[in-house]
mmCIF file of C-alpha atoms in Angstrom:
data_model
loop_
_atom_site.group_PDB
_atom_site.id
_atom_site.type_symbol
_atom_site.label_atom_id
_atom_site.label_comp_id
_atom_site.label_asym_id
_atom_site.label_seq_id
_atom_site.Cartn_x
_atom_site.Cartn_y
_atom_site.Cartn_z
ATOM 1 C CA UNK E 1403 0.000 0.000 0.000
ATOM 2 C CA UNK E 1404 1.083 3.078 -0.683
ATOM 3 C CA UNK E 1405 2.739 5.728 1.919
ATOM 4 C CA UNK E 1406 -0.227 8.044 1.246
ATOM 5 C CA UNK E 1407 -2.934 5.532 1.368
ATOM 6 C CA UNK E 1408 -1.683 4.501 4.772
ATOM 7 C CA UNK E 1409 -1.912 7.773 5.907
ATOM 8 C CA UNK E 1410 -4.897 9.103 4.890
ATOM 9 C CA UNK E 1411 -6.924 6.388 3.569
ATOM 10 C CA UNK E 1412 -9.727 7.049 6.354
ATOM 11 C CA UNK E 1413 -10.061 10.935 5.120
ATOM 12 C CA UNK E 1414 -13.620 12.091 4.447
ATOM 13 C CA UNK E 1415 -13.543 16.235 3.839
ATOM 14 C CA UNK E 1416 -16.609 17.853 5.199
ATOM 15 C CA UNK E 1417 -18.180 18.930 1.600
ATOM 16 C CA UNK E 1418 -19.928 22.022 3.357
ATOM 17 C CA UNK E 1419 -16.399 23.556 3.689
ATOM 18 C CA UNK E 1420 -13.725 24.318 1.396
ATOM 19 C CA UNK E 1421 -11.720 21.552 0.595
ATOM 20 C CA UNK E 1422 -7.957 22.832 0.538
ATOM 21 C CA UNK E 1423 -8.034 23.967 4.056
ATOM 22 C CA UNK E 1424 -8.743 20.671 5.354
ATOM 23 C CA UNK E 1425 -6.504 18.666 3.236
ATOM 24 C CA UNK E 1426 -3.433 21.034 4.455
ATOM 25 C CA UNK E 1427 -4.979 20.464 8.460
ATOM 26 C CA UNK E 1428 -5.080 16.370 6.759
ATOM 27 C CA UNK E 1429 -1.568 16.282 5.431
ATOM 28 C CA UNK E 1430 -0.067 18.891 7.915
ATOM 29 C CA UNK E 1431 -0.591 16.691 10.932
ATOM 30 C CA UNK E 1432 0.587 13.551 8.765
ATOM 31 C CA UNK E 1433 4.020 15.727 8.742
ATOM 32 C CA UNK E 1434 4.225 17.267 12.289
ATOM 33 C CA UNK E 1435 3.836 13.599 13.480
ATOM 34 C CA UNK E 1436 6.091 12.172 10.844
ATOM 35 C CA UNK E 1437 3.489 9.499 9.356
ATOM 36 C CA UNK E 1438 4.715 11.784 6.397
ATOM 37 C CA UNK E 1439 8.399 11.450 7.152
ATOM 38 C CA UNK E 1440 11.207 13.663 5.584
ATOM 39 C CA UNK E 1441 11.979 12.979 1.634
ATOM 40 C CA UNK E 1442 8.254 11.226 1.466
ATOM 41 C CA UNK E 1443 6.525 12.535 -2.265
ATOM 42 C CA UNK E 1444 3.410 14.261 -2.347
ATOM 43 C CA UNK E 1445 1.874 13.593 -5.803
ATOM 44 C CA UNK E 1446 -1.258 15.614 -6.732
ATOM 45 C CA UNK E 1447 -2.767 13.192 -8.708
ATOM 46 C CA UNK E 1448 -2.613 10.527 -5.819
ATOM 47 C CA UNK E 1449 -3.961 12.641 -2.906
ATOM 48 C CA UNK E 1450 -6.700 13.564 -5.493
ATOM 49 C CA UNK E 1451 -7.655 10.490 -5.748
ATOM 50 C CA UNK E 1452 -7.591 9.437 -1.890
ATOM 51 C CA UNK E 1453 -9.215 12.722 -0.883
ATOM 52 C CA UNK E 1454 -11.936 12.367 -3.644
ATOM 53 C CA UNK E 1455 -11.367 15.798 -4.987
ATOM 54 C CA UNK E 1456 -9.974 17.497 -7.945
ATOM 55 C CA UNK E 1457 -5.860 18.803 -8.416
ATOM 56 C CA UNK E 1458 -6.612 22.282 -7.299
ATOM 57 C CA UNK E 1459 -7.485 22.290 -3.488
ATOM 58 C CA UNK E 1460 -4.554 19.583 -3.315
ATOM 59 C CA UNK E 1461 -2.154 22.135 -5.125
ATOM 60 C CA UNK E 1462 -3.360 24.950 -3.051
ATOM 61 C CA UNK E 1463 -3.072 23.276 0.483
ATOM 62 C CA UNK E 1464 0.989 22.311 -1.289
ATOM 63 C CA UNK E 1465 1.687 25.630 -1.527
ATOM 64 C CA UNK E 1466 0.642 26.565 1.790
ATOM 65 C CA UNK E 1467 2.424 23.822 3.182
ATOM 66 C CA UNK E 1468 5.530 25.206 1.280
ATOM 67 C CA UNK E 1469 4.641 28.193 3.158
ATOM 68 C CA UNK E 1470 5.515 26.807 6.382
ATOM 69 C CA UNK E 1471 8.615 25.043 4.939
ATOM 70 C CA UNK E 1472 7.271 21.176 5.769
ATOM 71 C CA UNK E 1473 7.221 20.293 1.841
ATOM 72 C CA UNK E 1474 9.772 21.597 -1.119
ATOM 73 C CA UNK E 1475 8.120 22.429 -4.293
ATOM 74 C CA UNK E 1476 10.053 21.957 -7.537
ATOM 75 C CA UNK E 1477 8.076 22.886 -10.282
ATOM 76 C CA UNK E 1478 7.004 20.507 -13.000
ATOM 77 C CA UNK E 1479 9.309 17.748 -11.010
ATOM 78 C CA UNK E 1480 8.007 16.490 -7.418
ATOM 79 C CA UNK E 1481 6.525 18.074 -4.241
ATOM 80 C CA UNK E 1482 8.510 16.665 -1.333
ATOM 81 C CA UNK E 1483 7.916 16.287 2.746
ATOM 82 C CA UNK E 1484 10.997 18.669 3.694
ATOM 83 C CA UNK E 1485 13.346 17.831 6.283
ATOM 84 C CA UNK E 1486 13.367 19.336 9.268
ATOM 85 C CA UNK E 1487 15.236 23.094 9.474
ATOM 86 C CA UNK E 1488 17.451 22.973 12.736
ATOM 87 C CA UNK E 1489 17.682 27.054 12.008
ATOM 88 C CA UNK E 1490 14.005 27.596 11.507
ATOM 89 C CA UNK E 1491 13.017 25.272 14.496
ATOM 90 C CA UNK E 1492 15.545 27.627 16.766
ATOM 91 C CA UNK E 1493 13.983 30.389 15.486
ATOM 92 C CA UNK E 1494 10.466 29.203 16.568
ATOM 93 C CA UNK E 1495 11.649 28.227 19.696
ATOM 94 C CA UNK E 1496 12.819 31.543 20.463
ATOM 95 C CA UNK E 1497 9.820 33.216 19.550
ATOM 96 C CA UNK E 1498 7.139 30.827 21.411
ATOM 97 C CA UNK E 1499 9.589 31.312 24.484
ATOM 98 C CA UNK E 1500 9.539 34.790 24.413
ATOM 99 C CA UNK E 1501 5.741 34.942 23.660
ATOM 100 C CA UNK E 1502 4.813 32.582 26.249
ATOM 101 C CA UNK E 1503 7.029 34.025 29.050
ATOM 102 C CA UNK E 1504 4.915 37.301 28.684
ATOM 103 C CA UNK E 1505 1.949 35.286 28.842
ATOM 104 C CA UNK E 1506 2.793 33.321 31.695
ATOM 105 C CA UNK E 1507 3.632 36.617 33.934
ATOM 106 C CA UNK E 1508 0.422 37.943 32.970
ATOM 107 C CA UNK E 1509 -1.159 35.086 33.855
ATOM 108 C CA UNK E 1510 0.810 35.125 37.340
ATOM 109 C CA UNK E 1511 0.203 38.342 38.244
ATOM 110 C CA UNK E 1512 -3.762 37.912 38.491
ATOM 111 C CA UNK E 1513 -4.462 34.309 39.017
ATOM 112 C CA UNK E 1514 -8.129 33.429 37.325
ATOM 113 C CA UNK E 1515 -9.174 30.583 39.100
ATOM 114 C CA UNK E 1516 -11.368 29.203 36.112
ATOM 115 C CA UNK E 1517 -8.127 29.662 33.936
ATOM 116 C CA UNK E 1518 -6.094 27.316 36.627
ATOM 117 C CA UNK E 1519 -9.143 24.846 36.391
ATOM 118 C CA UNK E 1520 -9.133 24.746 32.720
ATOM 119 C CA UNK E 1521 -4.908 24.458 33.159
ATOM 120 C CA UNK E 1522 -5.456 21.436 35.341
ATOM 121 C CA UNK E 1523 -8.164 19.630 33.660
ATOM 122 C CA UNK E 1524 -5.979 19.428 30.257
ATOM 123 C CA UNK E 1525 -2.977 18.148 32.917
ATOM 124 C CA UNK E 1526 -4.999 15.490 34.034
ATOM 125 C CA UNK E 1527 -5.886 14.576 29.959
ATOM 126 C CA UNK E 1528 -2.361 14.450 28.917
ATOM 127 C CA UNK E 1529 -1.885 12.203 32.042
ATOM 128 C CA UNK E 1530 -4.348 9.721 30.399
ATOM 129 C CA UNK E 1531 -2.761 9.592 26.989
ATOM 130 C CA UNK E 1532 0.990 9.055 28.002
ATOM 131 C CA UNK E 1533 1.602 5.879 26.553
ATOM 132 C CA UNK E 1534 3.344 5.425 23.651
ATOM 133 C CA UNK E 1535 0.181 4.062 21.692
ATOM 134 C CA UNK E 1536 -1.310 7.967 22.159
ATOM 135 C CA UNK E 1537 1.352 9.885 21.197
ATOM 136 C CA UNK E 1538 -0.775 11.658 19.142
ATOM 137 C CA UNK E 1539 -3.105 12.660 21.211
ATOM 138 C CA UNK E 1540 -0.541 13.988 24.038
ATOM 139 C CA UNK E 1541 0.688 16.127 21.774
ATOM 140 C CA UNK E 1542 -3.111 17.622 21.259
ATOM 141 C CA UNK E 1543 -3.605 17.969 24.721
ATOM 142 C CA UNK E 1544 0.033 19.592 25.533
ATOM 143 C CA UNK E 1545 -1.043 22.178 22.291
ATOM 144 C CA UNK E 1546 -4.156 22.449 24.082
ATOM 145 C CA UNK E 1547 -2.811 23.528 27.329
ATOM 146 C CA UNK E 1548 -0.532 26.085 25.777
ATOM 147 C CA UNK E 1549 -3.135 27.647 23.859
ATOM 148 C CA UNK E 1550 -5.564 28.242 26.996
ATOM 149 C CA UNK E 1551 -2.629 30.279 28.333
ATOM 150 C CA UNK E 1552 -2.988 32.016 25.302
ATOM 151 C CA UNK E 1553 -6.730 32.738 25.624
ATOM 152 C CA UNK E 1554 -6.280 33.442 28.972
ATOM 153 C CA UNK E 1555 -4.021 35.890 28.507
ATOM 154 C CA UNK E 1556 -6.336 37.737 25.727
ATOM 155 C CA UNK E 1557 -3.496 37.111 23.075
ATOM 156 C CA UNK E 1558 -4.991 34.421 21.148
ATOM 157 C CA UNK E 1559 -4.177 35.684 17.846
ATOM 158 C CA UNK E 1560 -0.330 34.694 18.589
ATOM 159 C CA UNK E 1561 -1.012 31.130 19.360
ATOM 160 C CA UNK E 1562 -1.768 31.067 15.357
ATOM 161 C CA UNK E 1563 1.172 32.773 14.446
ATOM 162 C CA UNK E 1564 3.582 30.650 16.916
ATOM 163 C CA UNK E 1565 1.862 27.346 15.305
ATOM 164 C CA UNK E 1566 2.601 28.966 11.758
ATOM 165 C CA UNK E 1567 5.884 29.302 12.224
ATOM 166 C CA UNK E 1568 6.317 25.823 14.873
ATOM 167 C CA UNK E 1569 6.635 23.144 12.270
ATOM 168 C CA UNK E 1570 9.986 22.162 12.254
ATOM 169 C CA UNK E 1571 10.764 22.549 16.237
ATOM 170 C CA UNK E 1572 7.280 20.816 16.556
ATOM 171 C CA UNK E 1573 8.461 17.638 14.523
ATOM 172 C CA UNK E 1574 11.924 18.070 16.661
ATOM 173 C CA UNK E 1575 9.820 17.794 19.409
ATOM 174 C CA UNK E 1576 7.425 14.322 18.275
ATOM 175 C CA UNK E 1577 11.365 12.521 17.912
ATOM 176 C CA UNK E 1578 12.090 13.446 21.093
ATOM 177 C CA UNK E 1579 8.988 11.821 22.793
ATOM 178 C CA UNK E 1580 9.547 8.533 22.902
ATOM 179 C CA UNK E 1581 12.685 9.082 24.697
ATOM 180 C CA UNK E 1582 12.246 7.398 28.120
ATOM 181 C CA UNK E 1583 10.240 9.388 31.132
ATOM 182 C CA UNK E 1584 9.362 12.412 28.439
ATOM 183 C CA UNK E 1585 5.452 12.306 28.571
ATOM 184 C CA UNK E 1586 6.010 12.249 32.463
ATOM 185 C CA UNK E 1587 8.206 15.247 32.590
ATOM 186 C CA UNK E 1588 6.366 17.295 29.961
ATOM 187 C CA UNK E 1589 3.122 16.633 32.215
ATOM 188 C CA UNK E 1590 5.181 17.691 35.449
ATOM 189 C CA UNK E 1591 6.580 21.168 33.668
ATOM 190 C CA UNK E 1592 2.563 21.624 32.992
ATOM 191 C CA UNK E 1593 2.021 21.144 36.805
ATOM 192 C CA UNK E 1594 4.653 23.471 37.833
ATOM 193 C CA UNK E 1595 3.872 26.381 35.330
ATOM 194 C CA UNK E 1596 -0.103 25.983 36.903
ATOM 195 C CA UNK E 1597 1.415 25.880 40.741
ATOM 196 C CA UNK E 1598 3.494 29.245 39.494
ATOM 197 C CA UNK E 1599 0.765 30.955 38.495
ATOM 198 C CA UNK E 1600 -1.580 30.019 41.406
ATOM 199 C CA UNK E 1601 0.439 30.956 43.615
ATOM 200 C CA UNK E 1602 1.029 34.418 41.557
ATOM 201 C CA UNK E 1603 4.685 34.326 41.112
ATOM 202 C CA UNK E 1604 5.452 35.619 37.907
ATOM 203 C CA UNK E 1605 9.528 34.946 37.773
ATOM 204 C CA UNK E 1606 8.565 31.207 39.366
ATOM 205 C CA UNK E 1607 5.946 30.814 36.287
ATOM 206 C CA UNK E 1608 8.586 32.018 33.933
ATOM 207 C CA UNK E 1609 11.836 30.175 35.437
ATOM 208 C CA UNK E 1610 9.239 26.938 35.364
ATOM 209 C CA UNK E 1611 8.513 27.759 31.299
ATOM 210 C CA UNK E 1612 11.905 28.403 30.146
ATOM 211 C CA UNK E 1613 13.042 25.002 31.610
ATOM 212 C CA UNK E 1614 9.693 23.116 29.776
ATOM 213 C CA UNK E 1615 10.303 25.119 26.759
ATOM 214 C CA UNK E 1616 13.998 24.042 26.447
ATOM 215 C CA UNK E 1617 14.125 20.335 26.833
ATOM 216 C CA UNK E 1618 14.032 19.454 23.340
ATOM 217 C CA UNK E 1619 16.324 21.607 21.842
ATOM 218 C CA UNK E 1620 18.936 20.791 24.893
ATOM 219 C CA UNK E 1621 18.871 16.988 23.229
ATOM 220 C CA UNK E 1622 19.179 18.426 19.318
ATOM 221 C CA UNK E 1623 22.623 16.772 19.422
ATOM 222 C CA UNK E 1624 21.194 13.082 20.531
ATOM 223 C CA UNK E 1625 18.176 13.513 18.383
ATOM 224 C CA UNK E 1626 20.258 14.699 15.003
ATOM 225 C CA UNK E 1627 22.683 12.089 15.797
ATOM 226 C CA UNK E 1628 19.489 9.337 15.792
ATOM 227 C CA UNK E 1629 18.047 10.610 12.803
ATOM 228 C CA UNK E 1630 20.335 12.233 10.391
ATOM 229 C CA UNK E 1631 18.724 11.631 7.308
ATOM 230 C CA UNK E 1632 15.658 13.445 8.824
ATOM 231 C CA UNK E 1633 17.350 16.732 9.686
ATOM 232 C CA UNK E 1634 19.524 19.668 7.871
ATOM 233 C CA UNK E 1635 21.377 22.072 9.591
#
């Protein structure tokens, strides 16, 4: 069966919307959690005929993914599944870290206790879905529970631009989660960023995000050095 079958074989677009946003949600997900891995080939044809849909919402949602920098385009050739930009994932990192240590001190400084329920009820998902058979949906609920900070801090808008822009430090991040004891300390960083901002200690809330923000990025070295042909400096 082919890569793209297996991936997406179970598709069915919602024909009330427009088709090319969901196939690049579809196929965008298949490459943040690598079921699209680096150097895979996109052909239009094919994902027009698994999504049931004509060439140009498939061409479309390409060139947004191209966008992002998860596919290369090469015109009248081959649309490939890019690999992953150790530059442009530091460059992510550093603006989601500087984002979301403004958000956490807001947060901090006037403790909302429906915000800290909302906090610890995605905590206690993620706890449920730490096995290695739920990857994917640990990663959900840890996107989840940095986006409520967002909301919570009124600055919504910048969760979209920080996912925009989080593609390659995002698939970074899904090859360093099967490393031993990660799920667990991911969900105790969560913990300790909540217990920061209950307790309204902005610099506690912050120290405790820098060090969750930073794990993967302090492994690039192991993870590059696992998966070579998946990376470029």
């Amino acid at each position: 069966m082919p890569v793209i079958e297996k991936v997406i074989e179970k598709v069915r677009l919602d024909r009330s919307r427009h088709a090319a946003p969901q196939v690049f949600e579809k196929l965008r997900e298949a490459i943040v959690a690598l079921d699209l891995v680096p150097g895979t080939v996109l052909a239009r044809a094919e994902l027009a005929e698994q999504f049931g849909i004509s060439q140009t919402p498939i061409r479309d949602a390409l060139l947004k993914l191209g966008e992002e920098g998860l596919v290369d385009i090469f015109p009248q050739h081959a649309t490939v599944v890019s690999r992953i930009d150790i530059s442009a994932a530091k460059q992510a990192h550093y603006l989601r870290r500087s984002i979301e240590l403004e958000v956490v001190r807001t947060l901090a400084q006037q403790p909302d206790q429906a915000t800290l329920e909302r906090l610890r009820a995605q905590v206690e998902r993620m706890v449920l879905v730490m096995g290695p058979e739920h990857y994917s949906e640990f990663v959900a609920a840890d996107q989840d529970f940095h986006r409520l900070m967002y909301e919570a801090a009124g600055v919504a808008g910048l969760w979209d631009l920080v996912r925009r822009m989080s593609g390659h430090v995002d698939r970074l991040r899904r090859l360093h989660l099967p490393t031993e004891g990660k799920t667990a300390a991911v969900v105790q960083d969560h913990r300790a960023i909540v217990d920061a901002i209950a307790a309204g200690h902005p610099a506690d809330a912050q120290d405790q995000l820098r060090a969750h923000l930073s794990g993967t990025l302090s492994q690039l070295d192991e993870i590059c050095a696992r998966h070579p042909d998946y990376v470029v400096a």
